[in-house]
Every structure is written in C-alpha cells, then in structure tokens.
PDB file of C-alpha atoms in Angstrom:
ATOM      1  CA  UNK A   1      74.844  33.483 115.358  1.00  0.00           C
ATOM      2  CA  UNK A   2      73.337  37.243 114.919  1.00  0.00           C
ATOM      3  CA  UNK A   3      71.797  36.843 111.139  1.00  0.00           C
ATOM      4  CA  UNK A   4      70.753  39.231 109.122  1.00  0.00           C
ATOM      5  CA  UNK A   5      68.794  39.643 105.858  1.00  0.00           C
ATOM      6  CA  UNK A   6      67.733  42.126 104.009  1.00  0.00           C
ATOM      7  CA  UNK A   7      64.877  43.003 101.049  1.00  0.00           C
ATOM      8  CA  UNK A   8      63.311  45.343  99.233  1.00  0.00           C
ATOM      9  CA  UNK A   9      66.032  46.025  96.177  1.00  0.00           C
ATOM     10  CA  UNK A  10      65.299  46.106  92.118  1.00  0.00           C
ATOM     11  CA  UNK A  11      65.588  48.218  89.564  1.00  0.00           C
ATOM     12  CA  UNK A  12      63.468  51.651  89.360  1.00  0.00           C
ATOM     13  CA  UNK A  13      63.339  54.925  86.858  1.00  0.00           C
ATOM     14  CA  UNK A  14      65.471  57.775  87.937  1.00  0.00           C
ATOM     15  CA  UNK A  15      62.556  59.897  90.832  1.00  0.00           C
ATOM     16  CA  UNK A  16      61.338  56.565  91.945  1.00  0.00           C
ATOM     17  CA  UNK A  17      61.115  54.955  95.097  1.00  0.00           C
ATOM     18  CA  UNK A  18      62.226  51.740  97.440  1.00  0.00           C
ATOM     19  CA  UNK A  19      61.843  50.885 100.416  1.00  0.00           C
ATOM     20  CA  UNK A  20      64.443  47.980 102.308  1.00  0.00           C
ATOM     21  CA  UNK A  21      64.005  45.781 104.094  1.00  0.00           C
ATOM     22  CA  UNK A  22      66.373  44.183 106.843  1.00  0.00           C
ATOM     23  CA  UNK A  23      65.206  41.658 109.116  1.00  0.00           C
ATOM     24  CA  UNK A  24      68.064  40.265 112.044  1.00  0.00           C
ATOM     25  CA  UNK A  25      67.504  37.460 113.936  1.00  0.00           C
ATOM     26  CA  UNK A  26      67.299  37.116 117.558  1.00  0.00           C
ATOM     27  CA  UNK A  27      66.370  38.599 121.557  1.00  0.00           C
ATOM     28  CA  UNK A  28      67.863  41.230 121.401  1.00  0.00           C
ATOM     29  CA  UNK A  29      66.799  43.732 118.558  1.00  0.00           C
ATOM     30  CA  UNK A  30      66.299  46.735 120.055  1.00  0.00           C
ATOM     31  CA  UNK A  31      69.099  46.933 121.873  1.00  0.00           C
ATOM     32  CA  UNK A  32      71.607  47.758 119.423  1.00  0.00           C
ATOM     33  CA  UNK A  33      71.561  50.416 116.759  1.00  0.00           C
ATOM     34  CA  UNK A  34      71.112  49.450 113.080  1.00  0.00           C
ATOM     35  CA  UNK A  35      72.860  51.357 109.933  1.00  0.00           C
ATOM     36  CA  UNK A  36      72.786  50.714 106.135  1.00  0.00           C
ATOM     37  CA  UNK A  37      75.371  51.184 104.113  1.00  0.00           C
ATOM     38  CA  UNK A  38      76.256  51.141 100.320  1.00  0.00           C
ATOM     39  CA  UNK A  39      78.438  49.686  98.157  1.00  0.00           C
ATOM     40  CA  UNK A  40      78.958  50.899  94.120  1.00  0.00           C
ATOM     41  CA  UNK A  41      80.957  49.107  91.795  1.00  0.00           C
ATOM     42  CA  UNK A  42      84.609  49.936  92.343  1.00  0.00           C
ATOM     43  CA  UNK A  43      84.390  51.756  95.219  1.00  0.00           C
ATOM     44  CA  UNK A  44      84.115  51.625  99.080  1.00  0.00           C
ATOM     45  CA  UNK A  45      81.591  50.404 101.035  1.00  0.00           C
ATOM     46  CA  UNK A  46      80.308  54.293 102.462  1.00  0.00           C
ATOM     47  CA  UNK A  47      77.348  54.875 105.514  1.00  0.00           C
ATOM     48  CA  UNK A  48      74.571  55.359 104.535  1.00  0.00           C
ATOM     49  CA  UNK A  49      71.691  55.500 107.695  1.00  0.00           C
ATOM     50  CA  UNK A  50      71.339  54.914 110.839  1.00  0.00           C
ATOM     51  CA  UNK A  51      69.033  54.565 113.717  1.00  0.00           C
ATOM     52  CA  UNK A  52      69.467  54.250 117.266  1.00  0.00           C
ATOM     53  CA  UNK A  53      68.136  51.628 119.590  1.00  0.00           C
ATOM     54  CA  UNK A  54      65.362  52.849 120.073  1.00  0.00           C
ATOM     55  CA  UNK A  55      64.763  54.537 116.830  1.00  0.00           C
ATOM     56  CA  UNK A  56      64.478  58.424 118.404  1.00  0.00           C
ATOM     57  CA  UNK A  57      67.515  59.054 117.155  1.00  0.00           C
ATOM     58  CA  UNK A  58      68.527  59.079 112.892  1.00  0.00           C
ATOM     59  CA  UNK A  59      71.861  59.904 111.055  1.00  0.00           C
ATOM     60  CA  UNK A  60      71.919  60.411 107.186  1.00  0.00           C
ATOM     61  CA  UNK A  61      75.456  61.211 105.316  1.00  0.00           C
ATOM     62  CA  UNK A  62      74.823  63.975 103.042  1.00  0.00           C
ATOM     63  CA  UNK A  63      74.210  62.556  99.890  1.00  0.00           C
ATOM     64  CA  UNK A  64      70.976  60.961 101.455  1.00  0.00           C
ATOM     65  CA  UNK A  65      69.211  63.813 103.309  1.00  0.00           C
ATOM     66  CA  UNK A  66      65.857  65.041 102.694  1.00  0.00           C
ATOM     67  CA  UNK A  67      65.442  61.510 100.258  1.00  0.00           C
ATOM     68  CA  UNK A  68      66.243  58.531 102.501  1.00  0.00           C
ATOM     69  CA  UNK A  69      64.095  58.177 105.795  1.00  0.00           C
ATOM     70  CA  UNK A  70      65.490  55.492 108.491  1.00  0.00           C
ATOM     71  CA  UNK A  71      63.126  53.174 110.817  1.00  0.00           C
ATOM     72  CA  UNK A  72      63.102  50.547 112.367  1.00  0.00           C
ATOM     73  CA  UNK A  73      60.072  48.273 113.924  1.00  0.00           C
ATOM     74  CA  UNK A  74      61.874  46.433 117.781  1.00  0.00           C
ATOM     75  CA  UNK A  75      58.567  44.485 117.658  1.00  0.00           C
ATOM     76  CA  UNK A  76      59.448  42.968 114.008  1.00  0.00           C
ATOM     77  CA  UNK A  77      63.429  42.815 114.730  1.00  0.00           C
ATOM     78  CA  UNK A  78      62.696  44.455 111.336  1.00  0.00           C
ATOM     79  CA  UNK A  79      65.133  48.025 109.547  1.00  0.00           C
ATOM     80  CA  UNK A  80      63.840  50.069 107.356  1.00  0.00           C
ATOM     81  CA  UNK A  81      65.267  52.016 104.355  1.00  0.00           C
ATOM     82  CA  UNK A  82      62.058  53.855 102.259  1.00  0.00           C
ATOM     83  CA  UNK A  83      64.151  55.229  99.673  1.00  0.00           C
ATOM     84  CA  UNK A  84      62.559  58.023  97.055  1.00  0.00           C
ATOM     85  CA  UNK A  85      63.746  60.872  93.995  1.00  0.00           C
ATOM     86  CA  UNK A  86      66.936  57.863  93.644  1.00  0.00           C
ATOM     87  CA  UNK A  87      69.362  59.057  91.223  1.00  0.00           C
ATOM     88  CA  UNK A  88      71.311  56.688  88.996  1.00  0.00           C
ATOM     89  CA  UNK A  89      74.736  57.760  91.595  1.00  0.00           C
ATOM     90  CA  UNK A  90      72.348  55.950  94.672  1.00  0.00           C
ATOM     91  CA  UNK A  91      73.264  51.881  92.225  1.00  0.00           C
ATOM     92  CA  UNK A  92      74.489  50.168  94.661  1.00  0.00           C
ATOM     93  CA  UNK A  93      75.367  47.151  96.954  1.00  0.00           C
ATOM     94  CA  UNK A  94      73.235  47.747 100.259  1.00  0.00           C
ATOM     95  CA  UNK A  95      73.732  46.668 103.272  1.00  0.00           C
ATOM     96  CA  UNK A  96      72.163  46.094 106.529  1.00  0.00           C
ATOM     97  CA  UNK A  97      74.554  46.372 110.200  1.00  0.00           C
ATOM     98  CA  UNK A  98      74.715  45.650 113.510  1.00  0.00           C
ATOM     99  CA  UNK A  99      76.963  47.914 116.264  1.00  0.00           C
ATOM    100  CA  UNK A 100      77.446  46.998 120.027  1.00  0.00           C
ATOM    101  CA  UNK A 101      78.022  50.594 120.634  1.00  0.00           C
ATOM    102  CA  UNK A 102      76.930  54.206 119.797  1.00  0.00           C
ATOM    103  CA  UNK A 103      75.840  55.131 115.942  1.00  0.00           C
ATOM    104  CA  UNK A 104      79.176  56.112 114.150  1.00  0.00           C
ATOM    105  CA  UNK A 105      79.514  56.108 110.040  1.00  0.00           C
ATOM    106  CA  UNK A 106      82.714  54.181 109.536  1.00  0.00           C
ATOM    107  CA  UNK A 107      82.702  50.309 108.213  1.00  0.00           C
ATOM    108  CA  UNK A 108      84.871  48.929 110.341  1.00  0.00           C
ATOM    109  CA  UNK A 109      83.382  49.549 113.844  1.00  0.00           C
ATOM    110  CA  UNK A 110      80.215  47.478 112.981  1.00  0.00           C
ATOM    111  CA  UNK A 111      79.864  44.219 114.031  1.00  0.00           C
ATOM    112  CA  UNK A 112      77.671  42.156 111.811  1.00  0.00           C
ATOM    113  CA  UNK A 113      76.262  42.617 107.876  1.00  0.00           C
ATOM    114  CA  UNK A 114      73.806  41.088 106.159  1.00  0.00           C
ATOM    115  CA  UNK A 115      74.379  39.845 102.027  1.00  0.00           C
ATOM    116  CA  UNK A 116      73.117  42.991 100.338  1.00  0.00           C
ATOM    117  CA  UNK A 117      70.949  44.004  98.855  1.00  0.00           C
ATOM    118  CA  UNK A 118      71.289  45.381  94.800  1.00  0.00           C
ATOM    119  CA  UNK A 119      69.402  48.512  94.321  1.00  0.00           C
ATOM    120  CA  UNK A 120      70.455  50.111  90.189  1.00  0.00           C
ATOM    121  CA  UNK A 121      68.896  53.328  89.014  1.00  0.00           C
ATOM    122  CA  UNK A 122      68.817  54.102  86.254  1.00  0.00           C
ATOM    123  CA  UNK A 123      68.456  56.768  83.721  1.00  0.00           C
TER     124      UNK A 123
END
C-alpha cells in the first residue's frame, strides 16, 4: 500500500516562503512521476507542479511559474515544493500525488494521494 504524507504547511504573510515535503512509502519511489495539487475552499482540486522520475523535467501551472519549485530526493523517497513570493490566492490545502504514467495536469489521472497540508497566506 502506497502512503504519501505531506508536511510543512502553515500560516505565512504575503510575500513569504514555505517548503512543503511529501514522504512516500515503498521501495519504488524513483519509478514514478510525482505531483503537487491544491484545493482552495469551495473550488476544485487543481494542478500546481509535477516532476519526472529522475527529476530532470519539471512542470508548473502558469499561476506559480517563477515562484514555486518542485524537486525530489529519490534516496529519501521525498518530493518537495518550495513556494516563494506567496500570495493570498495561494491559500489552499496542498496535496502530493503519484502517477503510474507520464505527467498530466488532470487530477483524475493520478493514482495515489496524500491527505494534504494546509497553507494559509495572509494579506
């Protein structure tokens, strides 16, 4: 059974930074692309960023390009999301996900999900 556990969320002022982590169980972490999604209150879950198996390729939603950076450490079974220049509209629960296939921005294509970590950005 795959388990994904997010951490690092919290309350931050606009313009600040946070680093999210997602620890994955299992010995085959490096075989799968990983992604981050977020869900704001009353809205659907949306793609934020994703990273290929090796970490060589990264993908971002237009709304976070230049501000967020996704990375992974396959030796630690962990994927990260560095969030800089945070805005109040970034407030959401952030979820880590794993996919057995190529990266897509569609939430329905991802196989396993963590329970999420809340990020609140105050103005």
